[in-house]
Every structure is written in structure tokens, then in C-alpha cells.
Amino acid sequence: MEKLSLAPFQGITDVVYRNVFKKHFSGIDKFYTPFFTGIQKDNSKSLRGEEISPDFNDVNNVVPQILSNTAEEIVRFANQCKSMGYREFNLNMGCPFPRVANKTRGCGLMADPDRTIKMLNDVFEQLDGIKFSIKCRLGYYNNEEIYAFIDTFNSLPFSEIIVHPRIGKQMYTGEASLEKFKTLIPLINKPLVYNGDIFDVSRYNHVTMQCRDDVYIVSTIMLGRGLLTNPFLAEQIQNIDNQQDKKQRLHNFVVNLYVERLHHAGGSPKIIGSMKELWKYMMNIFDDPQNVWRKVKKVNHLDEYEEAVETIFNEQNLII
């Protein structure tokens, strides 16, 4: 059975989500943080909060991620992660949003291979005692850009290469190209991780069977929107049998997540925004998703949100 990891999502899979998820569900072996930026000096302010603190994160299964385009900043981030006890960190080379990519960060790095390859070499010259992995796409403008990086992926000691087989310009439209991903399997000699469009067990089984051959098996599958939509997905893939009622478990999870977010935010109603972001995905496991979304979308106050959630769980059924 392949290991499972959870992809990072800005504004959703923060430390509160990760810890509450682990209380209510199982099956995920590794969690990636949403990306950190602005690591301008040692002990940077952005690395002094709960999101990365070992007091709130299990350094054995959490991987901090950085969004950067300079070796100096990446190494500074790596050293700070190492000092906190983390075993691995990850570079985001996949974020497709134009405001990121146009600054040659995220997926934009893939459109400038000469600069990016030099940066990666410079990072490894200064790294010591911490693993370094990459999350990327096939390219930003086209799906051939990744091939310019194959020699670098093979020659440098990356701990793993995570590939979401879309191009940046696609954002999340169209389909993830499993066929293009398969062409990378014999070319890359590092642990290769598949990420993209796994929303159910059937698709997981199809992807893993397609990625097996006599020489190499993709050892890890990264779940993203599929797990946000269906928090039971990892358990279903791993065939973990839990006799508790799914609807009650999901209700407990949603309420616990809300209460913890509220606590960590000092009671601020701003947390409704992050809860809405999650509901954009999770609404799809109810029998009337548009009705669910209408109820959540219109709320602006804490009491309205709480009432909407209770109404949803009283009126709606799960379809998983």
C-alpha cells in the first residue's frame, strides 16, 4: 500500500486544521504546511508562530514548505526548520497563481530553468542535516518544461519529487495528465510522488495501477482537493474500518475545527472565511451541495454560521 500525504492549501490546511484532522481521521502519513514567505533574517517573525512551532506540530510527520526564488532565503528557512527539529522541508515550484508565477516564484520557476537550476545547486551546497524535497507541476507555459529539470532532479540529493501533472496556466481546470506523469517514472531516480484529481478510491486504484511497472512503483500519493472534499478518503483508500456513524464523525470534526479556529483567533469572526473555504469543497459530499453552499455562503456572523451548520447536518445526508 502506498503512503498517503496531504497537500498544502493556503488558508485551509493550517496547523489548526492539521491537528483537528488527526484527532478525527486517520490514514495520512505526512502533512505539508501551506507555504511560508518573507524569510528575510534568522529567526524571522513568520517562523515564530503556531503554524511551525514544534509545540503545535509533530516534526516527524509535518513538512514545512517555502515559496521563494533565492538560495539565500531557502537555506535560511532550511536552517531554521532544522533548528526546530524538522527532518525535511519542501520548495513550492507549483503554485500557479499569476501574482506568484509572474515574480518567478512557485510554478514560475519552471519557466526559467537556468536560473532555477543554479539556485537549486546553490541550496544544496549549503544544506546540512535536513532533507529537501520539491513540489512542482509539468511546467508553467507548457508540459515540456519539466524535462529541463530531469538531470538536476537526478544529480542532486532530493528526498522526493512531487509532481502535479498540470501546467501552471491551467490552474485547476482540465484534467491532471496521468499519461504525462507516467513518462517521468523511468526518467527520475528519486522517490516520485503523484498528486492530482484523486477524489475517490476508484481513481486512486486507477492511478496506482497505472504507475506500477517491473522496475518502479510510486511509493507515495499526495491527496489534495479530494481529501478536503471527503475527509474519510484516506481511510477509505487504506481500508480502515471505523464503525462510528460517518455523519456524526463529520459533524464532530466540523464543530471541533470551528471551535479550535475560534480559540486560536481569539474569538474573531474572521475565521468564518477559512471555514467557508473548506465548505466549498466539503459541500460536495452532501446530497444537495448547492443548498449546502447557499446556507454557508450567506453567513457573516458566528451565530449565523453555527445555525447554518446545524441546519445542514439536520437536513442533509452524506453520499459517501
Coordinates of C-alpha atoms in Angstrom, one line a residue:
M1 CA 0.0 0.0 0.0
E2 CA 1.3 3.4 -1.0
K3 CA 1.9 6.0 1.7
L4 CA -0.5 9.0 1.7
S5 CA 0.3 12.7 2.2
L6 CA -1.8 15.8 2.4
A7 CA -1.1 18.7 0.0
P8 CA -0.9 22.2 1.4
F9 CA -3.7 24.7 0.8
Q10 CA -3.3 28.3 1.8
G11 CA -6.0 29.4 4.2
I12 CA -7.3 25.8 4.8
T13 CA -4.7 23.2 5.9
D14 CA -3.1 25.3 8.6
V15 CA -1.9 23.9 12.0
V16 CA -5.4 24.0 13.4
Y17 CA -6.8 22.0 10.5
R18 CA -4.0 19.5 10.6
N19 CA -4.3 18.8 14.3
V20 CA -8.0 18.6 14.3
F21 CA -8.0 16.3 11.3
K22 CA -5.6 14.0 13.1
K23 CA -7.9 13.8 16.1
H24 CA -10.9 12.7 14.0
F25 CA -9.4 10.8 11.0
S26 CA -6.5 8.6 10.1
G27 CA -4.7 7.3 7.1
I28 CA -2.4 10.3 6.3
D29 CA 1.3 9.7 6.8
K30 CA 2.7 13.1 6.1
F31 CA 1.3 16.7 6.2
Y32 CA 2.8 19.7 4.3
T33 CA 2.3 23.2 5.6
P34 CA 1.0 26.0 3.4
F35 CA 4.0 27.9 2.1
F36 CA 6.0 30.4 4.2
T37 CA 7.4 33.6 2.6
G38 CA 9.5 36.6 3.7
I39 CA 12.2 34.7 5.5
Q40 CA 14.4 37.8 5.4
K41 CA 16.6 37.1 8.5
D42 CA 17.4 34.5 11.1
N43 CA 14.6 33.8 13.5
S44 CA 12.2 35.5 11.0
K45 CA 8.9 36.7 12.6
S46 CA 6.9 34.5 10.2
L47 CA 8.6 31.4 11.8
R48 CA 7.8 32.3 15.4
G49 CA 4.1 31.3 15.3
E50 CA 2.0 28.2 15.9
E51 CA 2.0 27.3 12.3
I52 CA 5.5 26.0 12.5
S53 CA 6.2 25.7 16.3
P54 CA 7.2 22.2 17.4
D55 CA 4.9 22.8 20.4
F56 CA 1.9 22.6 18.0
N57 CA 3.3 20.4 15.2
D58 CA 4.7 16.9 15.1
V59 CA 8.1 17.4 13.5
N60 CA 8.1 13.7 12.5
N61 CA 5.2 14.0 10.0
V62 CA 4.9 17.7 9.2
V63 CA 7.0 19.2 6.3
P64 CA 7.3 23.0 6.2
Q65 CA 7.1 24.5 2.7
I66 CA 8.7 27.7 1.4
L67 CA 7.8 29.9 -1.5
S68 CA 11.0 31.6 -2.7
N69 CA 13.3 32.2 -5.6
T70 CA 16.6 32.8 -3.9
A71 CA 19.0 30.2 -2.5
E72 CA 19.8 32.5 0.5
E73 CA 16.3 32.6 1.7
I74 CA 15.7 28.9 1.1
V75 CA 18.8 28.0 3.1
R76 CA 17.8 30.3 5.9
F77 CA 14.4 28.7 6.0
A78 CA 16.0 25.2 6.0
N79 CA 18.4 26.1 8.9
Q80 CA 15.5 27.4 11.0
C81 CA 13.4 24.3 10.3
K82 CA 16.4 22.1 11.2
S83 CA 16.9 24.0 14.5
M84 CA 13.2 23.3 15.4
G85 CA 13.7 19.6 14.9
Y86 CA 12.1 19.2 11.4
R87 CA 13.6 16.4 9.3
E88 CA 12.6 17.8 5.9
F89 CA 11.4 20.9 4.1
N90 CA 9.8 21.5 0.8
L91 CA 10.1 24.1 -2.0
N92 CA 6.9 25.2 -3.8
M93 CA 7.6 25.1 -7.5
G94 CA 3.9 24.5 -8.3
C95 CA 1.8 27.5 -7.2
P96 CA 0.1 28.5 -10.4
F97 CA -1.4 31.9 -9.5
P98 CA -0.2 34.7 -11.8
R99 CA 0.7 37.1 -8.9
V100 CA 3.2 34.4 -7.7
A101 CA 4.4 33.0 -11.0
N102 CA 5.0 36.4 -12.6
K103 CA 7.5 37.1 -9.9
T104 CA 9.4 33.8 -10.9
R105 CA 8.2 32.1 -7.8
G106 CA 6.1 28.9 -7.5
C107 CA 5.4 27.4 -10.9
G108 CA 7.0 30.5 -12.5
L109 CA 10.4 28.9 -11.5
M110 CA 9.8 26.2 -14.1
A111 CA 9.7 28.7 -16.9
D112 CA 13.2 29.9 -16.1
P113 CA 15.3 26.6 -15.8
D114 CA 18.8 28.2 -16.0
R115 CA 18.1 30.5 -13.0
T116 CA 16.2 27.8 -11.1
I117 CA 18.8 25.1 -11.6
K118 CA 21.6 27.4 -10.4
M119 CA 19.5 28.2 -7.3
L120 CA 18.9 24.6 -6.5
N121 CA 22.6 23.8 -6.8
D122 CA 23.5 26.7 -4.6
V123 CA 21.0 25.5 -2.0
F124 CA 22.5 22.0 -1.8
E125 CA 26.0 23.4 -1.5
Q126 CA 24.9 25.0 1.8
L127 CA 22.4 22.4 3.2
D128 CA 23.4 20.2 6.1
G129 CA 21.4 17.7 8.1
I130 CA 17.9 18.2 6.6
K131 CA 16.1 16.6 3.7
F132 CA 15.0 18.8 0.8
S133 CA 12.0 18.0 -1.5
I134 CA 10.2 19.8 -4.3
K135 CA 6.6 20.1 -5.3
C136 CA 6.2 21.1 -8.9
R137 CA 4.0 20.9 -12.0
L138 CA 4.8 19.8 -15.5
G139 CA 5.7 23.4 -16.3
Y140 CA 4.1 26.9 -16.3
Y141 CA 3.5 27.6 -20.0
N142 CA 3.7 24.0 -21.4
N143 CA 4.1 20.4 -20.2
E144 CA 7.6 20.0 -21.6
E145 CA 9.3 22.4 -19.2
I146 CA 9.8 19.8 -16.6
Y147 CA 12.2 17.8 -18.8
A148 CA 14.8 20.6 -18.5
F149 CA 15.0 19.7 -14.8
I150 CA 15.4 15.9 -15.0
D151 CA 19.2 15.9 -14.9
T152 CA 19.1 18.2 -11.9
F153 CA 16.5 16.1 -10.1
N154 CA 18.7 13.1 -10.6
S155 CA 22.1 14.6 -9.8
L156 CA 21.1 16.4 -6.6
P157 CA 20.0 14.5 -3.4
F158 CA 16.4 15.5 -3.3
S159 CA 14.4 13.4 -0.8
E160 CA 11.4 13.3 -3.2
I161 CA 9.9 15.0 -6.2
I162 CA 6.1 15.7 -6.0
V163 CA 4.5 16.3 -9.4
H164 CA 1.0 17.6 -10.0
P165 CA 0.7 16.8 -13.7
R166 CA -0.9 20.1 -15.0
I167 CA 0.7 23.2 -16.2
G168 CA 0.5 26.5 -14.3
K169 CA -1.6 28.2 -16.9
Q170 CA -4.3 25.6 -16.4
M171 CA -4.7 26.5 -12.7
Y172 CA -7.0 23.6 -11.8
T173 CA -9.0 23.3 -15.0
G174 CA -9.0 20.3 -17.3
E175 CA -7.6 17.0 -16.1
A176 CA -4.3 16.1 -14.4
S177 CA -2.3 14.2 -17.1
L178 CA -1.6 10.8 -15.7
E179 CA -0.1 9.8 -19.1
K180 CA 2.4 12.6 -18.9
F181 CA 3.3 11.7 -15.3
K182 CA 3.9 8.1 -16.4
T183 CA 6.6 9.3 -18.8
L184 CA 8.6 10.7 -15.9
I185 CA 8.7 7.4 -13.9
P186 CA 11.6 5.9 -15.8
L187 CA 13.4 9.2 -16.1
I188 CA 13.6 10.3 -12.4
N189 CA 15.7 8.3 -10.0
K190 CA 14.3 9.9 -6.8
P191 CA 11.2 9.0 -4.9
L192 CA 8.4 10.3 -7.2
V193 CA 5.0 11.3 -5.7
Y194 CA 1.8 11.7 -7.7
N195 CA -0.6 14.5 -6.9
G196 CA -3.8 15.4 -8.7
D197 CA -7.5 14.7 -9.1
I198 CA -7.9 11.8 -6.7
F199 CA -11.4 12.2 -5.4
D200 CA -12.3 8.6 -4.7
V201 CA -11.0 5.1 -4.2
S202 CA -11.6 4.1 -7.8
R203 CA -9.4 6.9 -9.1
Y204 CA -6.8 6.1 -6.5
N205 CA -6.7 2.5 -7.6
H206 CA -6.5 3.5 -11.3
V207 CA -3.6 5.9 -10.7
T208 CA -1.6 3.5 -8.6
M209 CA -2.1 0.6 -11.0
Q210 CA -1.1 2.8 -14.0
C211 CA 2.1 3.9 -12.1
R212 CA 3.3 0.4 -11.4
D213 CA 5.8 -1.4 -13.5
D214 CA 8.5 -4.1 -13.0
V215 CA 11.2 -1.5 -12.1
Y216 CA 9.5 1.3 -10.1
I217 CA 6.4 1.8 -8.0
V218 CA 5.2 5.3 -7.0
S219 CA 5.5 4.9 -3.2
T220 CA 3.5 7.9 -2.1
I221 CA 0.3 9.5 -3.3
M222 CA -0.5 13.1 -2.3
L223 CA -4.1 13.8 -1.7
G224 CA -5.4 17.4 -2.1
R225 CA -8.9 18.6 -3.0
G226 CA -10.2 15.0 -2.7
L227 CA -9.4 14.9 1.0
L228 CA -10.7 18.4 1.6
T229 CA -13.9 17.3 -0.1
N230 CA -14.1 13.9 1.7
P231 CA -12.1 13.7 5.0
F232 CA -12.8 10.0 5.0
L233 CA -10.9 9.4 1.8
A234 CA -7.6 8.3 3.2
E235 CA -9.4 5.8 5.5
Q236 CA -11.4 4.5 2.5
I237 CA -8.2 4.1 0.5
Q238 CA -6.4 2.4 3.3
N239 CA -9.5 0.2 4.0
I240 CA -9.6 1.4 7.6
D241 CA -12.9 0.3 9.1
N242 CA -14.4 2.7 11.6
Q243 CA -17.8 1.6 12.9
Q244 CA -18.9 5.1 14.0
D245 CA -21.6 6.9 12.0
K246 CA -19.9 8.9 9.3
K247 CA -22.4 11.8 9.6
Q248 CA -21.8 12.1 13.3
R249 CA -18.0 11.9 12.8
L250 CA -18.1 14.6 10.2
H251 CA -20.2 16.8 12.4
N252 CA -17.8 16.4 15.3
F253 CA -14.9 17.3 13.1
V254 CA -16.6 20.4 11.6
V255 CA -17.6 21.7 15.1
N256 CA -14.2 20.9 16.6
L257 CA -12.4 22.7 13.8
Y258 CA -14.6 25.7 14.2
V259 CA -14.1 25.8 18.0
E260 CA -10.4 25.5 17.7
R261 CA -10.1 28.1 15.0
L262 CA -12.1 30.4 17.1
H263 CA -9.9 29.8 20.1
H264 CA -6.7 30.3 18.1
A265 CA -8.1 33.5 16.6
G266 CA -9.1 35.0 19.9
G267 CA -12.8 34.8 19.1
S268 CA -12.5 36.7 15.8
P269 CA -15.4 36.2 13.3
K270 CA -12.7 36.3 10.6
I271 CA -12.4 32.5 10.9
I272 CA -15.7 32.2 9.1
G273 CA -13.8 32.9 5.9
S274 CA -11.5 29.9 6.3
M275 CA -14.5 27.7 7.2
K276 CA -16.2 28.8 4.1
E277 CA -13.1 27.9 2.0
L278 CA -13.3 24.4 3.4
W279 CA -17.1 24.2 2.8
K280 CA -16.5 25.0 -0.9
Y281 CA -15.0 21.5 -1.1
M282 CA -16.9 19.6 1.6
M283 CA -20.3 20.6 0.3
N284 CA -19.9 18.0 -2.5
I285 CA -20.3 15.0 -0.1
F286 CA -23.8 16.0 0.8
D287 CA -26.8 15.1 -1.3
D288 CA -27.8 18.7 -2.2
P289 CA -24.4 20.5 -2.4
Q290 CA -25.8 23.7 -3.8
N291 CA -28.2 24.1 -1.0
V292 CA -25.4 23.4 1.5
W293 CA -23.3 26.2 -0.1
R294 CA -26.2 28.7 -0.2
K295 CA -26.6 28.2 3.6
V296 CA -22.9 28.7 4.3
K297 CA -22.1 31.4 1.7
K298 CA -24.5 34.0 3.1
V299 CA -23.4 33.9 6.7
N300 CA -21.3 36.8 8.2
H301 CA -21.6 36.3 11.9
L302 CA -20.6 33.5 14.2
D303 CA -24.2 32.7 15.4
E304 CA -25.3 32.6 11.7
Y305 CA -22.6 30.2 10.9
E306 CA -23.3 27.9 13.8
E307 CA -27.0 27.8 12.9
A308 CA -26.2 27.1 9.3
V309 CA -24.0 24.1 10.2
E310 CA -26.6 22.6 12.4
T311 CA -29.3 23.0 9.8
I312 CA -27.1 21.3 7.2
F313 CA -26.4 18.3 9.4
N314 CA -30.1 18.0 10.3
E315 CA -31.4 18.3 6.8
Q316 CA -28.7 16.8 4.6
N317 CA -27.4 13.2 4.0
L318 CA -23.9 12.2 3.1
I319 CA -23.4 10.5 -0.3
I320 CA -20.1 8.8 0.5

